[in-house]
Amino acid sequence: LFPQYLADLKRHSSTHRSVLAQKTTFTTGSGFKTENEALRDYITDVNANGESLKDCFKKLADDYFTYGNAFLEGVIYEGGVNFYHKDAATARVSKNKRDIFFHPDWENAKRYPEKMQKIPIYPRVVGSSFIIHYKDYESTFSFYGLPDYVAALEHIAIDYEIGKFNHTAFKNG
């Protein structure tokens, strides 16, 4: 449940959350621009949810900086492909490294197997779907990437605990 731990740290440490948000903002910039009208139409609406390419890219960048991993789903249809961000906290790499499993609650995944989704890693396509896994390189980690702040995890946790301690002390007079 390491991804859930990273998500929890992000929610509890305002400093950590701010750093990650700034990295995401600087990475995504003002979006994608083109002179090609057909391509412009596509990048303003890349999926059935009406999201732009920038919307998807911003979510991917946020996951990449938070977890060291990001997942982009491609869904092929007649005439094109839609792209969707998949939440990195819900993803697990299969043992054979050919598929990604997604589940909304990994702590209870065995209890609710019907919620499991399996998507092949590109270039394999099954049905009409594939997943692209972006990950940070980390020596000895072949299944997942690690976020670049992994060495500071204890410091981030302390940042949250100090804030909680001070808040409790303030409330108790």
PDB file of C-alpha atoms in Angstrom:
ATOM      1  CA  LEU A   1       0.000   0.000   0.000  1.00  0.00           C
ATOM      2  CA  PHE A   2       2.991   2.301  -0.581  1.00  0.00           C
ATOM      3  CA  PRO A   3       1.108   4.474  -3.149  1.00  0.00           C
ATOM      4  CA  GLN A   4      -1.657   5.055  -0.601  1.00  0.00           C
ATOM      5  CA  TYR A   5       0.996   6.107   1.936  1.00  0.00           C
ATOM      6  CA  LEU A   6       2.416   8.628  -0.558  1.00  0.00           C
ATOM      7  CA  ALA A   7      -1.077  10.000  -1.245  1.00  0.00           C
ATOM      8  CA  ASP A   8      -1.665  10.351   2.492  1.00  0.00           C
ATOM      9  CA  LEU A   9       1.616  12.251   2.947  1.00  0.00           C
ATOM     10  CA  LYS A  10       0.628  14.610   0.144  1.00  0.00           C
ATOM     11  CA  ARG A  11      -2.728  15.287   1.804  1.00  0.00           C
ATOM     12  CA  HIS A  12      -1.225  15.953   5.227  1.00  0.00           C
ATOM     13  CA  SER A  13       1.916  17.987   4.542  1.00  0.00           C
ATOM     14  CA  SER A  14       1.134  21.423   3.161  1.00  0.00           C
ATOM     15  CA  THR A  15       4.787  22.052   2.261  1.00  0.00           C
ATOM     16  CA  HIS A  16       5.114  18.759   0.385  1.00  0.00           C
ATOM     17  CA  ARG A  17       1.785  19.302  -1.395  1.00  0.00           C
ATOM     18  CA  SER A  18       2.828  22.793  -2.442  1.00  0.00           C
ATOM     19  CA  VAL A  19       6.168  21.600  -3.855  1.00  0.00           C
ATOM     20  CA  LEU A  20       4.455  18.856  -5.868  1.00  0.00           C
ATOM     21  CA  ALA A  21       1.788  21.262  -7.132  1.00  0.00           C
ATOM     22  CA  GLN A  22       4.418  23.753  -8.298  1.00  0.00           C
ATOM     23  CA  LYS A  23       6.378  21.053 -10.119  1.00  0.00           C
ATOM     24  CA  THR A  24       3.183  19.962 -11.869  1.00  0.00           C
ATOM     25  CA  THR A  25       2.260  23.534 -12.801  1.00  0.00           C
ATOM     26  CA  PHE A  26       5.712  24.303 -14.190  1.00  0.00           C
ATOM     27  CA  THR A  27       5.793  21.042 -16.144  1.00  0.00           C
ATOM     28  CA  THR A  28       2.385  21.437 -17.772  1.00  0.00           C
ATOM     29  CA  GLY A  29       2.851  25.091 -18.644  1.00  0.00           C
ATOM     30  CA  SER A  30       0.166  26.717 -20.758  1.00  0.00           C
ATOM     31  CA  GLY A  31      -0.735  23.557 -22.653  1.00  0.00           C
ATOM     32  CA  PHE A  32      -0.232  22.371 -26.188  1.00  0.00           C
ATOM     33  CA  LYS A  33      -0.293  24.628 -29.240  1.00  0.00           C
ATOM     34  CA  THR A  34      -0.383  23.855 -32.952  1.00  0.00           C
ATOM     35  CA  GLU A  35      -1.127  25.511 -36.250  1.00  0.00           C
ATOM     36  CA  ASN A  36      -2.740  22.294 -37.548  1.00  0.00           C
ATOM     37  CA  GLU A  37      -6.498  22.766 -37.167  1.00  0.00           C
ATOM     38  CA  ALA A  38      -7.360  19.044 -37.027  1.00  0.00           C
ATOM     39  CA  LEU A  39      -4.690  18.446 -34.399  1.00  0.00           C
ATOM     40  CA  ARG A  40      -5.882  21.504 -32.456  1.00  0.00           C
ATOM     41  CA  ASP A  41      -9.399  20.047 -32.363  1.00  0.00           C
ATOM     42  CA  TYR A  42      -8.004  16.757 -31.061  1.00  0.00           C
ATOM     43  CA  ILE A  43      -5.822  18.243 -28.307  1.00  0.00           C
ATOM     44  CA  THR A  44      -8.799  20.211 -26.984  1.00  0.00           C
ATOM     45  CA  ASP A  45     -10.880  17.008 -26.678  1.00  0.00           C
ATOM     46  CA  VAL A  46      -8.840  13.789 -26.287  1.00  0.00           C
ATOM     47  CA  ASN A  47     -11.457  11.552 -24.688  1.00  0.00           C
ATOM     48  CA  ALA A  48     -15.153  10.889 -24.127  1.00  0.00           C
ATOM     49  CA  ASN A  49     -15.025  12.906 -20.873  1.00  0.00           C
ATOM     50  CA  GLY A  50     -14.305  16.084 -22.839  1.00  0.00           C
ATOM     51  CA  GLU A  51     -10.828  16.504 -21.368  1.00  0.00           C
ATOM     52  CA  SER A  52      -8.086  18.323 -23.206  1.00  0.00           C
ATOM     53  CA  LEU A  53      -4.599  16.916 -23.685  1.00  0.00           C
ATOM     54  CA  LYS A  54      -3.418  19.428 -21.064  1.00  0.00           C
ATOM     55  CA  ASP A  55      -6.007  18.107 -18.584  1.00  0.00           C
ATOM     56  CA  CYS A  56      -4.697  14.553 -19.042  1.00  0.00           C
ATOM     57  CA  PHE A  57      -1.056  15.636 -19.040  1.00  0.00           C
ATOM     58  CA  LYS A  58      -1.500  17.627 -15.815  1.00  0.00           C
ATOM     59  CA  LYS A  59      -2.919  14.563 -14.040  1.00  0.00           C
ATOM     60  CA  LEU A  60      -0.088  12.414 -15.410  1.00  0.00           C
ATOM     61  CA  ALA A  61       2.520  14.941 -14.253  1.00  0.00           C
ATOM     62  CA  ASP A  62       0.913  15.133 -10.810  1.00  0.00           C
ATOM     63  CA  ASP A  63       0.999  11.334 -10.459  1.00  0.00           C
ATOM     64  CA  TYR A  64       4.546  11.148 -11.818  1.00  0.00           C
ATOM     65  CA  PHE A  65       5.847  13.633  -9.245  1.00  0.00           C
ATOM     66  CA  THR A  66       3.765  12.151  -6.409  1.00  0.00           C
ATOM     67  CA  TYR A  67       4.377   8.439  -7.031  1.00  0.00           C
ATOM     68  CA  GLY A  68       7.255   8.221  -9.502  1.00  0.00           C
ATOM     69  CA  ASN A  69       4.743   6.523 -11.830  1.00  0.00           C
ATOM     70  CA  ALA A  70       1.993   7.638 -14.186  1.00  0.00           C
ATOM     71  CA  PHE A  71      -0.454   5.686 -16.338  1.00  0.00           C
ATOM     72  CA  LEU A  72      -2.050   6.768 -19.607  1.00  0.00           C
ATOM     73  CA  GLU A  73      -4.783   4.571 -21.046  1.00  0.00           C
ATOM     74  CA  GLY A  74      -5.380   4.502 -24.773  1.00  0.00           C
ATOM     75  CA  VAL A  75      -8.746   3.367 -26.094  1.00  0.00           C
ATOM     76  CA  ILE A  76      -8.819   2.734 -29.822  1.00  0.00           C
ATOM     77  CA  TYR A  77     -12.017   3.419 -31.723  1.00  0.00           C
ATOM     78  CA  GLU A  78     -12.815   3.514 -35.414  1.00  0.00           C
ATOM     79  CA  GLY A  79     -11.001   6.587 -36.633  1.00  0.00           C
ATOM     80  CA  GLY A  80      -8.760   7.333 -33.681  1.00  0.00           C
ATOM     81  CA  VAL A  81      -7.711   6.835 -30.086  1.00  0.00           C
ATOM     82  CA  ASN A  82      -8.919   8.403 -26.853  1.00  0.00           C
ATOM     83  CA  PHE A  83      -6.496   9.021 -23.998  1.00  0.00           C
ATOM     84  CA  TYR A  84      -7.374   8.800 -20.308  1.00  0.00           C
ATOM     85  CA  HIS A  85      -5.376   9.355 -17.138  1.00  0.00           C
ATOM     86  CA  LYS A  86      -5.479   6.391 -14.748  1.00  0.00           C
ATOM     87  CA  ASP A  87      -4.846   7.068 -11.043  1.00  0.00           C
ATOM     88  CA  ALA A  88      -1.374   5.749 -10.164  1.00  0.00           C
ATOM     89  CA  ALA A  89      -2.441   4.955  -6.590  1.00  0.00           C
ATOM     90  CA  THR A  90      -4.894   2.396  -7.983  1.00  0.00           C
ATOM     91  CA  ALA A  91      -2.341   0.659 -10.257  1.00  0.00           C
ATOM     92  CA  ARG A  92      -0.221  -2.452  -9.747  1.00  0.00           C
ATOM     93  CA  VAL A  93       2.127  -4.072 -12.267  1.00  0.00           C
ATOM     94  CA  SER A  94       1.522  -7.751 -13.026  1.00  0.00           C
ATOM     95  CA  LYS A  95       4.245 -10.253 -12.144  1.00  0.00           C
ATOM     96  CA  ASN A  96       5.003 -10.850 -15.827  1.00  0.00           C
ATOM     97  CA  LYS A  97       5.222  -7.058 -16.456  1.00  0.00           C
ATOM     98  CA  ARG A  98       2.796  -7.355 -19.383  1.00  0.00           C
ATOM     99  CA  ASP A  99      -0.301  -5.868 -17.751  1.00  0.00           C
ATOM    100  CA  ILE A 100      -1.370  -3.278 -15.220  1.00  0.00           C
ATOM    101  CA  PHE A 101      -4.087  -4.081 -12.717  1.00  0.00           C
ATOM    102  CA  PHE A 102      -6.309  -1.279 -11.406  1.00  0.00           C
ATOM    103  CA  HIS A 103      -8.456  -1.491  -8.292  1.00  0.00           C
ATOM    104  CA  PRO A 104     -10.059   1.378  -6.350  1.00  0.00           C
ATOM    105  CA  ASP A 105      -9.280  -0.206  -2.948  1.00  0.00           C
ATOM    106  CA  TRP A 106      -6.180  -2.405  -2.830  1.00  0.00           C
ATOM    107  CA  GLU A 107      -6.553  -3.034   0.869  1.00  0.00           C
ATOM    108  CA  ASN A 108      -9.800  -4.888   0.100  1.00  0.00           C
ATOM    109  CA  ALA A 109      -9.039  -6.085  -3.427  1.00  0.00           C
ATOM    110  CA  LYS A 110      -9.504  -9.774  -2.604  1.00  0.00           C
ATOM    111  CA  ARG A 111     -12.892  -9.036  -1.106  1.00  0.00           C
ATOM    112  CA  TYR A 112     -14.041  -7.172  -4.240  1.00  0.00           C
ATOM    113  CA  PRO A 113     -12.388  -8.901  -7.229  1.00  0.00           C
ATOM    114  CA  GLU A 114     -15.149  -7.729  -9.580  1.00  0.00           C
ATOM    115  CA  LYS A 115     -13.740  -4.179  -9.320  1.00  0.00           C
ATOM    116  CA  MET A 116     -10.373  -5.279 -10.753  1.00  0.00           C
ATOM    117  CA  GLN A 117      -9.463  -3.995 -14.214  1.00  0.00           C
ATOM    118  CA  LYS A 118      -6.597  -5.467 -16.247  1.00  0.00           C
ATOM    119  CA  ILE A 119      -5.086  -3.459 -19.115  1.00  0.00           C
ATOM    120  CA  PRO A 120      -2.149  -4.611 -21.273  1.00  0.00           C
ATOM    121  CA  ILE A 121       1.021  -2.527 -21.408  1.00  0.00           C
ATOM    122  CA  TYR A 122       1.697  -0.941 -24.809  1.00  0.00           C
ATOM    123  CA  PRO A 123       2.561  -2.126 -27.478  1.00  0.00           C
ATOM    124  CA  ARG A 124       0.164  -4.989 -26.611  1.00  0.00           C
ATOM    125  CA  VAL A 125      -3.464  -4.114 -27.241  1.00  0.00           C
ATOM    126  CA  VAL A 126      -6.294  -6.312 -25.985  1.00  0.00           C
ATOM    127  CA  GLY A 127      -9.778  -5.482 -27.143  1.00  0.00           C
ATOM    128  CA  SER A 128      -9.294  -1.829 -27.853  1.00  0.00           C
ATOM    129  CA  SER A 129      -7.267  -0.783 -24.808  1.00  0.00           C
ATOM    130  CA  PHE A 130      -3.638  -0.390 -23.810  1.00  0.00           C
ATOM    131  CA  ILE A 131      -1.729   1.378 -21.050  1.00  0.00           C
ATOM    132  CA  ILE A 132       1.469   3.385 -21.156  1.00  0.00           C
ATOM    133  CA  HIS A 133       3.445   3.275 -17.908  1.00  0.00           C
ATOM    134  CA  TYR A 134       5.716   6.246 -17.244  1.00  0.00           C
ATOM    135  CA  LYS A 135       8.121   5.692 -14.370  1.00  0.00           C
ATOM    136  CA  ASP A 136      11.210   7.155 -12.779  1.00  0.00           C
ATOM    137  CA  TYR A 137      14.258   4.993 -13.143  1.00  0.00           C
ATOM    138  CA  GLU A 138      15.563   3.614  -9.882  1.00  0.00           C
ATOM    139  CA  SER A 139      18.279   0.998  -9.715  1.00  0.00           C
ATOM    140  CA  THR A 140      16.934  -2.391  -8.582  1.00  0.00           C
ATOM    141  CA  PHE A 141      13.316  -1.280  -9.120  1.00  0.00           C
ATOM    142  CA  SER A 142      12.095  -2.903 -12.327  1.00  0.00           C
ATOM    143  CA  PHE A 143       8.340  -2.942 -11.638  1.00  0.00           C
ATOM    144  CA  TYR A 144       7.788   0.631 -10.443  1.00  0.00           C
ATOM    145  CA  GLY A 145       9.460   3.986 -10.366  1.00  0.00           C
ATOM    146  CA  LEU A 146      10.094   5.825  -7.125  1.00  0.00           C
ATOM    147  CA  PRO A 147       9.429   9.519  -6.579  1.00  0.00           C
ATOM    148  CA  ASP A 148      12.543  11.672  -6.478  1.00  0.00           C
ATOM    149  CA  TYR A 149      11.778  12.686  -2.878  1.00  0.00           C
ATOM    150  CA  VAL A 150      11.867   9.104  -1.558  1.00  0.00           C
ATOM    151  CA  ALA A 151      14.906   9.840   0.630  1.00  0.00           C
ATOM    152  CA  ALA A 152      12.941  12.592   2.401  1.00  0.00           C
ATOM    153  CA  LEU A 153       9.864  10.534   3.354  1.00  0.00           C
ATOM    154  CA  GLU A 154      10.584  10.706   7.089  1.00  0.00           C
ATOM    155  CA  HIS A 155      11.140  14.463   6.914  1.00  0.00           C
ATOM    156  CA  ILE A 156       7.827  14.935   5.098  1.00  0.00           C
ATOM    157  CA  ALA A 157       6.061  12.834   7.756  1.00  0.00           C
ATOM    158  CA  ILE A 158       7.700  14.918  10.495  1.00  0.00           C
ATOM    159  CA  ASP A 159       6.493  18.126   8.800  1.00  0.00           C
ATOM    160  CA  TYR A 160       2.928  16.842   9.158  1.00  0.00           C
ATOM    161  CA  GLU A 161       3.428  15.572  12.724  1.00  0.00           C
ATOM    162  CA  ILE A 162       4.924  18.890  13.895  1.00  0.00           C
ATOM    163  CA  GLY A 163       1.956  20.760  12.481  1.00  0.00           C
ATOM    164  CA  LYS A 164      -0.475  18.351  14.133  1.00  0.00           C
ATOM    165  CA  PHE A 165       1.401  18.605  17.469  1.00  0.00           C
ATOM    166  CA  ASN A 166       1.387  22.413  17.373  1.00  0.00           C
ATOM    167  CA  HIS A 167      -2.291  22.504  16.478  1.00  0.00           C
ATOM    168  CA  THR A 168      -3.154  20.151  19.373  1.00  0.00           C
ATOM    169  CA  ALA A 169      -1.001  22.180  21.780  1.00  0.00           C
ATOM    170  CA  PHE A 170      -2.715  25.379  20.651  1.00  0.00           C
ATOM    171  CA  LYS A 171      -6.189  23.871  21.128  1.00  0.00           C
ATOM    172  CA  ASN A 172      -5.226  22.635  24.595  1.00  0.00           C
ATOM    173  CA  GLY A 173      -3.963  26.044  25.644  1.00  0.00           C
TER     174      GLY A 173
END
